[in-house]
Short mmCIF file of N, CA and C and ligand atoms in Angstrom, two decimals:
data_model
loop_
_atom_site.label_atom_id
_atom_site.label_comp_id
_atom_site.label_asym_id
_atom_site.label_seq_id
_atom_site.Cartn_x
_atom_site.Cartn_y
_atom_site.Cartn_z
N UNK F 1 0.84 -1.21 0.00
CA UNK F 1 0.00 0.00 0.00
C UNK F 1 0.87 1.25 0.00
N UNK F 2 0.22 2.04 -1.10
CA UNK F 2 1.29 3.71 -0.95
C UNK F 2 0.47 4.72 -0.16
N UNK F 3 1.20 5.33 0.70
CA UNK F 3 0.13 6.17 1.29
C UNK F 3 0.22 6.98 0.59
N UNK F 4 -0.92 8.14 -0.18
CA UNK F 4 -1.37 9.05 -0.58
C UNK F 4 -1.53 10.48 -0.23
N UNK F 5 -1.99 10.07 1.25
CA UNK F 5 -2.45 11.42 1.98
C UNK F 5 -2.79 10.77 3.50
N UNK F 6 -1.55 11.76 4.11
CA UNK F 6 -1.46 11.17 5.24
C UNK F 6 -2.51 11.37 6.68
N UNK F 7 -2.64 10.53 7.66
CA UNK F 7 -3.35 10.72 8.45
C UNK F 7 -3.67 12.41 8.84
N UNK F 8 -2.19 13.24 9.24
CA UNK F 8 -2.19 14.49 9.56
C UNK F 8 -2.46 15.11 8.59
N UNK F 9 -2.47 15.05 7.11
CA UNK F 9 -2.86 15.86 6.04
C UNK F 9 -4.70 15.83 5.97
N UNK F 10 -5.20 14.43 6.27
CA UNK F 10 -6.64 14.71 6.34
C UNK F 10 -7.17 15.07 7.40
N UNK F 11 -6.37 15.55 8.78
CA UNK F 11 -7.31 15.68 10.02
C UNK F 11 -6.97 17.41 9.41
N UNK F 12 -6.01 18.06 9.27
CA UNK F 12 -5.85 19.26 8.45
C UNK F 12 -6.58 19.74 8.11
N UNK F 13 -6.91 19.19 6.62
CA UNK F 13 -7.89 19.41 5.76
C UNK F 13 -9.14 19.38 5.97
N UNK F 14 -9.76 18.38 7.01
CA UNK F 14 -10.67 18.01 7.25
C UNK F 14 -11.64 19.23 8.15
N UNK F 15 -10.79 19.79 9.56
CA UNK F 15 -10.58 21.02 10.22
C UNK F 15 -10.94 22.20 9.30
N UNK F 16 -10.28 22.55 8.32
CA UNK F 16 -10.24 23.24 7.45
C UNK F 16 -11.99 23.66 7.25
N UNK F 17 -12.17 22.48 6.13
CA UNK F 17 -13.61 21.84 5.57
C UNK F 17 -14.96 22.18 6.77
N UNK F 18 -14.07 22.10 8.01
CA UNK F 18 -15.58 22.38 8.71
C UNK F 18 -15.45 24.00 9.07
N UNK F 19 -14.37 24.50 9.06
CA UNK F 19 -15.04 25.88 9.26
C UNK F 19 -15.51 26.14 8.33
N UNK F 20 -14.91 26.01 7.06
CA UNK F 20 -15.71 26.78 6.15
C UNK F 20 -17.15 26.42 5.74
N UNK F 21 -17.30 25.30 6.22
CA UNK F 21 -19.31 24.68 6.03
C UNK F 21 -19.38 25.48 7.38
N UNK F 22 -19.32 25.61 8.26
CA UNK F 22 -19.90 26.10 9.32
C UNK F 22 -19.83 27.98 9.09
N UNK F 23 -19.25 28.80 8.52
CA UNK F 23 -18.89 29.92 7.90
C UNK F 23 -20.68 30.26 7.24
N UNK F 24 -20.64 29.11 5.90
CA UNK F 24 -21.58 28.86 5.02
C UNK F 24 -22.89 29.08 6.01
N UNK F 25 -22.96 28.34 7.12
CA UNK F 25 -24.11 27.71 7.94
C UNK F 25 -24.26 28.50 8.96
N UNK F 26 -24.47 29.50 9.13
CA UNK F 26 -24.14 29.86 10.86
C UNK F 26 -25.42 29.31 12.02
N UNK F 27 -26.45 29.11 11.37
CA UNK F 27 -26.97 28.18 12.12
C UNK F 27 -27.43 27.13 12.23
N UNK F 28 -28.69 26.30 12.44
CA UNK F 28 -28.95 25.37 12.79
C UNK F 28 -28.55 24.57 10.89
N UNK F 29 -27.81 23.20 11.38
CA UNK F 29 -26.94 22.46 10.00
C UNK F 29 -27.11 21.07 9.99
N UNK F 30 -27.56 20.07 9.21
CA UNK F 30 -27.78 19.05 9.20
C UNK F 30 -27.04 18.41 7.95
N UNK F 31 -26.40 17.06 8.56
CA UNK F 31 -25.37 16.66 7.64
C UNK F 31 -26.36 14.88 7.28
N UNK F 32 -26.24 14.75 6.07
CA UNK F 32 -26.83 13.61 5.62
C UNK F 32 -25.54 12.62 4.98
N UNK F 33 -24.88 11.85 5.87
CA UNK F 33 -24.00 11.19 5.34
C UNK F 33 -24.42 9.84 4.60
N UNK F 34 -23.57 9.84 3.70
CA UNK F 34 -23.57 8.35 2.46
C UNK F 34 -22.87 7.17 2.81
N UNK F 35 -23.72 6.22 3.67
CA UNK F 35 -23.02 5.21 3.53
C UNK F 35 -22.68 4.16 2.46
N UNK F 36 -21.44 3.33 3.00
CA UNK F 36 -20.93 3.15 3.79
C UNK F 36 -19.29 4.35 4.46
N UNK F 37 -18.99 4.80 2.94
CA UNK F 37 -17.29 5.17 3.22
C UNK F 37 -17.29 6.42 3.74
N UNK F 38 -18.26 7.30 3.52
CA UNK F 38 -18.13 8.71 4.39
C UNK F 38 -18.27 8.86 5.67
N UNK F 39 -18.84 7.52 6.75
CA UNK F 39 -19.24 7.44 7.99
C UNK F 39 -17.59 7.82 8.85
N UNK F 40 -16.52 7.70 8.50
CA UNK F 40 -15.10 8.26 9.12
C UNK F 40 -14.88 10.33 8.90
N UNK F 41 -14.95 10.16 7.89
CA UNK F 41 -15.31 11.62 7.13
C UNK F 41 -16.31 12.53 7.96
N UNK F 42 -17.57 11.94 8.05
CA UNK F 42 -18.72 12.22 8.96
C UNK F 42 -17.85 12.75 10.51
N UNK F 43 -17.68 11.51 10.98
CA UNK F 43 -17.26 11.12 12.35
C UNK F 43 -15.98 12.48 12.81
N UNK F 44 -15.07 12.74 12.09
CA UNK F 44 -14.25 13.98 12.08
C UNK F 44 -14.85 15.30 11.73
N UNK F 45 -15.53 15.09 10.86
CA UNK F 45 -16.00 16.75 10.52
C UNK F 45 -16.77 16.54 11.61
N UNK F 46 -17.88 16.21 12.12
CA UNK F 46 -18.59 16.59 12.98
C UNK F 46 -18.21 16.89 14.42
N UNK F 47 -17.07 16.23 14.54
CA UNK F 47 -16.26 16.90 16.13
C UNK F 47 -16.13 18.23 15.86
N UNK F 48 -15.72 18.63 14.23
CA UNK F 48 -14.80 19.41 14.08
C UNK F 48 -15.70 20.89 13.92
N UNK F 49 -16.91 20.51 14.10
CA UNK F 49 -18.05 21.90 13.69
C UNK F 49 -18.33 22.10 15.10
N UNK F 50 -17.89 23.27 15.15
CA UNK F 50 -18.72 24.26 16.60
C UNK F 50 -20.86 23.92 16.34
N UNK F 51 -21.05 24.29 17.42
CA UNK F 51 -22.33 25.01 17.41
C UNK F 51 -23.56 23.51 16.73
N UNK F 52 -25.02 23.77 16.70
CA UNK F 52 -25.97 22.83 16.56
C UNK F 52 -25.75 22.47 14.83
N UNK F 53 -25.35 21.08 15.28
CA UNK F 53 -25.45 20.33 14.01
C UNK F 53 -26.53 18.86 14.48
N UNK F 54 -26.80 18.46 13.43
CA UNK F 54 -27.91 17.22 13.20
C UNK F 54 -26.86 16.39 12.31
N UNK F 55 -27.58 15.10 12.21
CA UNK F 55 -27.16 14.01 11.43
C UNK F 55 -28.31 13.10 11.04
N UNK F 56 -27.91 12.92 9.93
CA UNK F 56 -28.71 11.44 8.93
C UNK F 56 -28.06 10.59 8.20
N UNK F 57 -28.42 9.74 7.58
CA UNK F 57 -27.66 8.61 7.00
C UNK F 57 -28.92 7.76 5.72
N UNK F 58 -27.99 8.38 4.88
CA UNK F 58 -28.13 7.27 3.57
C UNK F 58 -27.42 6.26 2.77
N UNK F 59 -28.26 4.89 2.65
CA UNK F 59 -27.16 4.10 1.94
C UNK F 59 -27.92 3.61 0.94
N UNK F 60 -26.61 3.86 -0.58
CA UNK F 60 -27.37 3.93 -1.88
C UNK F 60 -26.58 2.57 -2.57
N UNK F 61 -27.34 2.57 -3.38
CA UNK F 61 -26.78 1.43 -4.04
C UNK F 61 -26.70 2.08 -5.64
N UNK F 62 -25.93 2.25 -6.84
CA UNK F 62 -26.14 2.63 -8.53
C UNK F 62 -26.84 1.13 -8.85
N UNK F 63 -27.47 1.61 -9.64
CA UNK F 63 -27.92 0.33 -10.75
C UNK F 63 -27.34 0.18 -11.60
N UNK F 64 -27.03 -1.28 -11.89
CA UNK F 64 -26.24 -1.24 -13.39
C UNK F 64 -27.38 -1.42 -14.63
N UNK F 65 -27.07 -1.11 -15.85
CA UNK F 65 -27.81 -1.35 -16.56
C UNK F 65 -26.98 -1.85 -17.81
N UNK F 66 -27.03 -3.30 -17.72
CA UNK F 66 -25.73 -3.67 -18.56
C UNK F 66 -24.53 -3.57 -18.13
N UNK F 67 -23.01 -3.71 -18.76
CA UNK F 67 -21.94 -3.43 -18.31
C UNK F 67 -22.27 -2.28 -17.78
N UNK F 68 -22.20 -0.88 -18.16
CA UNK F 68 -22.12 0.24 -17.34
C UNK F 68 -23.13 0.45 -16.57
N UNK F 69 -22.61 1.69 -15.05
CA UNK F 69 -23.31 1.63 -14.11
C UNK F 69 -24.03 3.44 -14.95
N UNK F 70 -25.51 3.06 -14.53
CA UNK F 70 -26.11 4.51 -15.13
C UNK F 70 -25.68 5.53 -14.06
N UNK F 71 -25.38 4.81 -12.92
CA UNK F 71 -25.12 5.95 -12.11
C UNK F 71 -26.69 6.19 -11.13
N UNK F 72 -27.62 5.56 -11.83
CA UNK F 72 -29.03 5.85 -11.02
C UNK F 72 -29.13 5.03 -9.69
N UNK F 73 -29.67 5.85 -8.70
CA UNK F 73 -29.41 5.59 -7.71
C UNK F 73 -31.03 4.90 -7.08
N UNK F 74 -30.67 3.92 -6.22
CA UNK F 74 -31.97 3.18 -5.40
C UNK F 74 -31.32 3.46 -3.81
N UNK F 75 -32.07 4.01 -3.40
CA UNK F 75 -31.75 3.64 -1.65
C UNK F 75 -32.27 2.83 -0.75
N UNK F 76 -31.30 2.57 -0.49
CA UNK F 76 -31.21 1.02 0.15
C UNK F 76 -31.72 1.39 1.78
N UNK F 77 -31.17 2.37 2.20
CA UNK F 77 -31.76 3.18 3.49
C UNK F 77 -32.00 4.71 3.20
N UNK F 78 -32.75 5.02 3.64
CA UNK F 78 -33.59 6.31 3.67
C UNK F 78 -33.25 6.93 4.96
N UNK F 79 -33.70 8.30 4.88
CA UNK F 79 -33.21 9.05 5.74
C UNK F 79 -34.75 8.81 6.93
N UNK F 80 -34.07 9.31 8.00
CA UNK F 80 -35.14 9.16 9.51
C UNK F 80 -35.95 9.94 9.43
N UNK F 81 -35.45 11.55 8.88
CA UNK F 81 -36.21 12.47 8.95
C UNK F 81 -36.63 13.52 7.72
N UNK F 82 -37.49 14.34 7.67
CA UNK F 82 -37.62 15.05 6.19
C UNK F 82 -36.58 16.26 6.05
N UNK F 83 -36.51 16.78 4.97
CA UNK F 83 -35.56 17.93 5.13
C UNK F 83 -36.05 19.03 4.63
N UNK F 84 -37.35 19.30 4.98
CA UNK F 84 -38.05 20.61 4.29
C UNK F 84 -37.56 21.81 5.27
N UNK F 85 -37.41 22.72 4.60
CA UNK F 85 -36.61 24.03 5.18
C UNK F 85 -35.53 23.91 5.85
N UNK F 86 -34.67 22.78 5.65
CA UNK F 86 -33.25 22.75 6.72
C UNK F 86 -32.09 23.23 5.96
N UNK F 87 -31.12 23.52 6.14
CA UNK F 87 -30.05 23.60 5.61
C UNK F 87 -29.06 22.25 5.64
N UNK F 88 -28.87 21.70 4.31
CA UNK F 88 -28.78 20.27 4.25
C UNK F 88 -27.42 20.35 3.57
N UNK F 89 -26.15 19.43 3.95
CA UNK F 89 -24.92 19.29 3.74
C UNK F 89 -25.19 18.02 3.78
N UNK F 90 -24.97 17.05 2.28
CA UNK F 90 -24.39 15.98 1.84
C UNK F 90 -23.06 15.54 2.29
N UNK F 91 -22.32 14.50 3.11
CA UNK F 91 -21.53 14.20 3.28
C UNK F 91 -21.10 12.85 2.29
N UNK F 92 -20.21 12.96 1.52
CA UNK F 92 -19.94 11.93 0.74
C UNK F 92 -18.28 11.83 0.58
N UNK F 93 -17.79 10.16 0.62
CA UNK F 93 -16.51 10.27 0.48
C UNK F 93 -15.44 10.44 -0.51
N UNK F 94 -16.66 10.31 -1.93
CA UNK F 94 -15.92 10.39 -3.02
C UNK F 94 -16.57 10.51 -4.40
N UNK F 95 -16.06 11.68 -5.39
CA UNK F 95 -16.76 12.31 -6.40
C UNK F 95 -15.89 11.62 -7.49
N UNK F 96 -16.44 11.00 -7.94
CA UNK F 96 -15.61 9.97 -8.86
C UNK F 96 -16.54 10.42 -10.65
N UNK F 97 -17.13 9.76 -11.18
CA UNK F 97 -17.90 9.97 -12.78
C UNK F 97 -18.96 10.80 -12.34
N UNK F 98 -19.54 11.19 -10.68
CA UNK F 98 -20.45 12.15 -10.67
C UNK F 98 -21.94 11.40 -10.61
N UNK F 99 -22.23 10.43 -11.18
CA UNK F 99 -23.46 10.13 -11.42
C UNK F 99 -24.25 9.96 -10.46
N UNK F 100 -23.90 9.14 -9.32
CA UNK F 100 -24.22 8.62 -8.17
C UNK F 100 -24.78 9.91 -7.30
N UNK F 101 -23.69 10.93 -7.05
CA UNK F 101 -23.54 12.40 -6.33
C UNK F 101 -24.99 12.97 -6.74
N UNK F 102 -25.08 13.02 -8.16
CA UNK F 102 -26.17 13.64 -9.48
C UNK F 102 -27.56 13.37 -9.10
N UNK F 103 -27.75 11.99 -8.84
CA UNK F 103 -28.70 11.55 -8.59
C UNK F 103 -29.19 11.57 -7.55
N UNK F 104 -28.46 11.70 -6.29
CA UNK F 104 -28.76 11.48 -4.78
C UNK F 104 -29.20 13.24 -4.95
N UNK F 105 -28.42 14.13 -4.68
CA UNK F 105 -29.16 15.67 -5.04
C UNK F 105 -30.64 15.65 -5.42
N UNK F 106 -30.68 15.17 -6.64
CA UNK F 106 -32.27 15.32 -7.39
C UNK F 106 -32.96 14.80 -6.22
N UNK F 107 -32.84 13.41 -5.79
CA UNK F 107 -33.60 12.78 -5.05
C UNK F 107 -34.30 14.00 -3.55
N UNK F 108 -33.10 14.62 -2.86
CA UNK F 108 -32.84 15.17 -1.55
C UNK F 108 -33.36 16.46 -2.02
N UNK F 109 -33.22 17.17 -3.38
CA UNK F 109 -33.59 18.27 -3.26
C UNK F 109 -35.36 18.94 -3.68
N UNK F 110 -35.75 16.92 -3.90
CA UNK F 110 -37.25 17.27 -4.15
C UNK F 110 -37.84 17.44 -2.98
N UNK F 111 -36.88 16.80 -1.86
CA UNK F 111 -37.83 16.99 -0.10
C UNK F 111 -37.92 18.28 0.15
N UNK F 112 -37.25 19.53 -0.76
CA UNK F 112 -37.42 20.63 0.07
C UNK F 112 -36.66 21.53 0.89
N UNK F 113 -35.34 20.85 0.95
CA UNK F 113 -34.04 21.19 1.65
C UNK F 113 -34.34 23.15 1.36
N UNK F 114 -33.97 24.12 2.72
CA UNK F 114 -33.89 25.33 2.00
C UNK F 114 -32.72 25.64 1.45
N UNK F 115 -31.27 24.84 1.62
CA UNK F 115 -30.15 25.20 1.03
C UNK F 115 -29.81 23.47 1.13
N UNK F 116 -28.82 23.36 -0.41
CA UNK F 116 -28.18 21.54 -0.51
C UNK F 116 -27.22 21.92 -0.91
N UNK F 117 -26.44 21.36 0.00
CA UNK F 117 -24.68 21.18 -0.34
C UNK F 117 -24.07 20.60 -0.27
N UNK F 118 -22.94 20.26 -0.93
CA UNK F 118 -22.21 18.89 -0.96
C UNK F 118 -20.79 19.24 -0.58
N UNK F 119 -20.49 18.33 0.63
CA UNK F 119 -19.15 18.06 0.47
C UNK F 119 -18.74 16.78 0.46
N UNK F 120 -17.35 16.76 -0.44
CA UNK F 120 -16.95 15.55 -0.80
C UNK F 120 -15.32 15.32 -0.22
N UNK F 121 -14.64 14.49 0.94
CA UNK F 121 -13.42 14.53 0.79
C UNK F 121 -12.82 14.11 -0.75
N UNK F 122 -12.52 13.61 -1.42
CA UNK F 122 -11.92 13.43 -2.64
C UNK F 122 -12.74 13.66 -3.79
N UNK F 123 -11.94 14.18 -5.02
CA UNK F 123 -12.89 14.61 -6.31
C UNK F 123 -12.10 13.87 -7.35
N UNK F 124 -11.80 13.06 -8.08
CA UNK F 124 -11.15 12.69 -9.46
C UNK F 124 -12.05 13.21 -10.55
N UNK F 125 -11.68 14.48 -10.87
CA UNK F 125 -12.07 15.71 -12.10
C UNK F 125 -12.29 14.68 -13.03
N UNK F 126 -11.36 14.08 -13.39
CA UNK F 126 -10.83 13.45 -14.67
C UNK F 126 -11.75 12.39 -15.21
N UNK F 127 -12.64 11.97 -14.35
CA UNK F 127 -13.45 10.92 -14.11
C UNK F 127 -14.91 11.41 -14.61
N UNK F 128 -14.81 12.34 -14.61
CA UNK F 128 -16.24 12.93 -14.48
C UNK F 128 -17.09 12.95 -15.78
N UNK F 129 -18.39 12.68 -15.78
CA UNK F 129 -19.26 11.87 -16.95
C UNK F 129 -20.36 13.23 -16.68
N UNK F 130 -20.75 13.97 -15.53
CA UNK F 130 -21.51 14.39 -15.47
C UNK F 130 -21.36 15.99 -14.41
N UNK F 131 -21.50 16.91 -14.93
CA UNK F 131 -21.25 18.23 -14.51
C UNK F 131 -22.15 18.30 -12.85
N UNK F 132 -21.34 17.73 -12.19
CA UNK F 132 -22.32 17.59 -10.50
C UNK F 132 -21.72 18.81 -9.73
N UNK F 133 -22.43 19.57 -8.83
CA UNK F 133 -22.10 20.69 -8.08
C UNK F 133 -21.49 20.00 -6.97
N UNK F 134 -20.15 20.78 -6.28
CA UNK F 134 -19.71 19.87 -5.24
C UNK F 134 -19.08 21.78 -4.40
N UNK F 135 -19.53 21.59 -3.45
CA UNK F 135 -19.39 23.22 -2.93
C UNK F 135 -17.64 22.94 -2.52
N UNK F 136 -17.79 21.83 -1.48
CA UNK F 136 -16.43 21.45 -0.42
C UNK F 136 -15.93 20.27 -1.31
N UNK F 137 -14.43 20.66 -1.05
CA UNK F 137 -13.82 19.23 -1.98
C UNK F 137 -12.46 19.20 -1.16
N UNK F 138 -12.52 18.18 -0.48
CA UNK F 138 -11.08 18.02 0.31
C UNK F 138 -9.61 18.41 -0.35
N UNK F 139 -10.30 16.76 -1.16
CA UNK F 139 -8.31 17.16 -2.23
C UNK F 139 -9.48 16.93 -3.15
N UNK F 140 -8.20 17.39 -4.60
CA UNK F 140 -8.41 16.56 -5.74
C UNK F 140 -7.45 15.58 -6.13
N UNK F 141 -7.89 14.53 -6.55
CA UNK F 141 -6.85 13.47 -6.86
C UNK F 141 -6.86 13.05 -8.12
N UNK F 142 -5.41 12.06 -8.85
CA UNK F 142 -5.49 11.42 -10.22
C UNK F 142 -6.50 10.21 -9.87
N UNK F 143 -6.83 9.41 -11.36
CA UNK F 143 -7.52 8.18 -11.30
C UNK F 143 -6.37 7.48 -10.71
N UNK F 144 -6.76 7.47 -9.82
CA UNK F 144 -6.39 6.09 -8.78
C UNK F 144 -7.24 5.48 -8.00
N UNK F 145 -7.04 4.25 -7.44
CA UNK F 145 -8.10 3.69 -7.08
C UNK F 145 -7.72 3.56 -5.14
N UNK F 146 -8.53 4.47 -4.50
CA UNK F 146 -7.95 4.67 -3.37
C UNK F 146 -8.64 3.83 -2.67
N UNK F 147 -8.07 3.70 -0.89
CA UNK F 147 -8.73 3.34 0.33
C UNK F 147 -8.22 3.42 1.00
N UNK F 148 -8.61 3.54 2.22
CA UNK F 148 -8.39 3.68 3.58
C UNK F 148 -9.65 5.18 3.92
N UNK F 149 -9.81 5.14 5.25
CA UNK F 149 -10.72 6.52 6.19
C UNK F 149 -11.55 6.20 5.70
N UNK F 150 -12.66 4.78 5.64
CA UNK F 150 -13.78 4.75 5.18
C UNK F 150 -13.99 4.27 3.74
N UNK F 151 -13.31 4.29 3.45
CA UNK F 151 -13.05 3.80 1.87
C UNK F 151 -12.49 2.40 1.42
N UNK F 152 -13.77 1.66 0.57
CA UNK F 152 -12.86 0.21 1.23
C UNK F 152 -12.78 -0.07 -0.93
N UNK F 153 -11.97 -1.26 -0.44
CA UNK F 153 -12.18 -2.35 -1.52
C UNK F 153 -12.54 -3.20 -1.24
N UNK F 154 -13.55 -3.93 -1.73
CA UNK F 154 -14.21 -5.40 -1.45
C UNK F 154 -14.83 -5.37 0.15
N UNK F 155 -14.72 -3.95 0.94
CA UNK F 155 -15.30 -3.78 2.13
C UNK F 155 -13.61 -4.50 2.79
N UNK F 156 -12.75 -4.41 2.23
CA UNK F 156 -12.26 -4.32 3.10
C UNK F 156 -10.81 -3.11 3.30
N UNK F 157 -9.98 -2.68 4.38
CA UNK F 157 -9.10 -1.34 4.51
C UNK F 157 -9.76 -0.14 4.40
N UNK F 158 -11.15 -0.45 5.43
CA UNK F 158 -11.67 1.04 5.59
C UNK F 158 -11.18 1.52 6.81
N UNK F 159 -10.44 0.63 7.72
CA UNK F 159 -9.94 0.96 8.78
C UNK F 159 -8.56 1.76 9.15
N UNK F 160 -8.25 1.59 7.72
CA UNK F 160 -6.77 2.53 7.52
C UNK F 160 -7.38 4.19 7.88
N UNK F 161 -6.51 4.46 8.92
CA UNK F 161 -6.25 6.12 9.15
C UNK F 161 -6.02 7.24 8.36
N UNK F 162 -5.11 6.23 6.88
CA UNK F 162 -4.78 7.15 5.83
C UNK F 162 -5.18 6.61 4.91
N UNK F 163 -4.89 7.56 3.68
CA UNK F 163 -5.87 7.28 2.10
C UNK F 163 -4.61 6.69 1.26
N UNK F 164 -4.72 5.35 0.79
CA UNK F 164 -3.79 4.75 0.21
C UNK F 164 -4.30 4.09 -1.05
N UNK F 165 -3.15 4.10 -2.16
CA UNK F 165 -2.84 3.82 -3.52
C UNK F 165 -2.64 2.24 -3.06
N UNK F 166 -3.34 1.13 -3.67
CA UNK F 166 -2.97 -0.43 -3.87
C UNK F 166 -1.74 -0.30 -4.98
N UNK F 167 -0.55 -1.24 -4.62
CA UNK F 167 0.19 -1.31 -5.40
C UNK F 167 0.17 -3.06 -6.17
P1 IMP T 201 -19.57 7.91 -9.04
O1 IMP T 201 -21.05 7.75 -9.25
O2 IMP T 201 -18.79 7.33 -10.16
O3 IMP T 201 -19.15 9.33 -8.72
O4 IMP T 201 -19.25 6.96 -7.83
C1 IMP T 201 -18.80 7.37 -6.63
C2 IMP T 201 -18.75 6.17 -5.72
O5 IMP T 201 -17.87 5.15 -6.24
C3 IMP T 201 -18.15 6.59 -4.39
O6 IMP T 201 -19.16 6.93 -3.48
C4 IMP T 201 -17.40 5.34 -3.96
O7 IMP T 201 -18.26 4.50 -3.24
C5 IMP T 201 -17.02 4.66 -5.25
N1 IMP T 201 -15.60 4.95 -5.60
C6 IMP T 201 -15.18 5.68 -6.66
N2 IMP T 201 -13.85 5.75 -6.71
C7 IMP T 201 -13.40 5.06 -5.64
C8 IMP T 201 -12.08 4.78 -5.12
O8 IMP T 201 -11.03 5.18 -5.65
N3 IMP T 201 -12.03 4.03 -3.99
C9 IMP T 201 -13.15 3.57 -3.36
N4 IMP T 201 -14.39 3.81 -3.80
C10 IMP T 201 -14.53 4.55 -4.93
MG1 MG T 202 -19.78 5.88 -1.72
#
């Protein structure tokens, strides 16, 4: 494994990421995290925000349709609560072809949200199939195929502290 980006570079960055959503937010802020890989991501930014924050949790699954994935999204878990008039921050761990990101928005922003925003620790630009709004973007990275902080392969090395390149 190569490490990428080290433990102290994402608690950094991460610090960073919440003032400036909390800047954005000055008051009451509700974060809707994507499971499974953003629940570490989650777990740090949210120490890392002063003042009344909320939490939710979605876990999506893409459909494939044929070899390629459309990117359309089914949720597999739904959120607890509605989000009409809240100020709603997407927590997601990774902006990869966009589609997935694309679709979860449409879905969240028909409930009503009064403001939707996304932050994403990692973005691969290069990847991208579909022009998705992403406000917060940790790093940007090359196509590589990362894990660790929530980020697994095969579900497994989500327990790594840092974000690592398979060699
Ligand atoms: P998208 O619809 O192509 O943007 O898919 C994004 C999703 O693919 C992320 O939420 C991850 O679950 C997964 N993914 C994309 N790239 C990676 C990677 O490098 N490592 C681990 N998961 C990834
Ligand atoms: Mg994901």
């Amino acid at each position: 494994m190569l490490t990428l980006l080290t433990s102290e570079q994402i608690q950094q960055r991460v610090r960073a990421m919440a003032d400036e959503i909390r800047r954005d937010h000055p008051g009451d802020l509700h974060l809707v995290c994507v499971l499974k890989g953003a629940f570490i991501f989650l777990a740090d930014l949210l120490r890392a925000l002063p003042g009344s924050t909320t939490i939710d949790f979605v876990a999506i699954s893409s459909y494939g349709h044929g070899t390629r994935s459309s990117g359309e999204v089914r949720l597999l878990k739904d959120l607890d609560t509605g989000l009409e008039g809240r100020h709603v921050v997407i927590i997601e761990d990774i902006v990869d072809t966009g589609l997935t990101l694309h679709y979860l928005q449409e879905i969240l922003r028909a409930r009503g949200p009064r403001t939707l925003r996304t932050a994403c620790l990692l973005s691969k630009p290069s990847r991208r199939q579909v022009d998705v709004r992403v406000e917060y973007i940790g790093f940007t990275i090359e196509d590589r195929f990362v894990v660790g902080y929530g980020l697994d392969y095969g579900e497994q090395y989500r327990s790594l502290p840092y974000i690592g390149v398979m060699d």
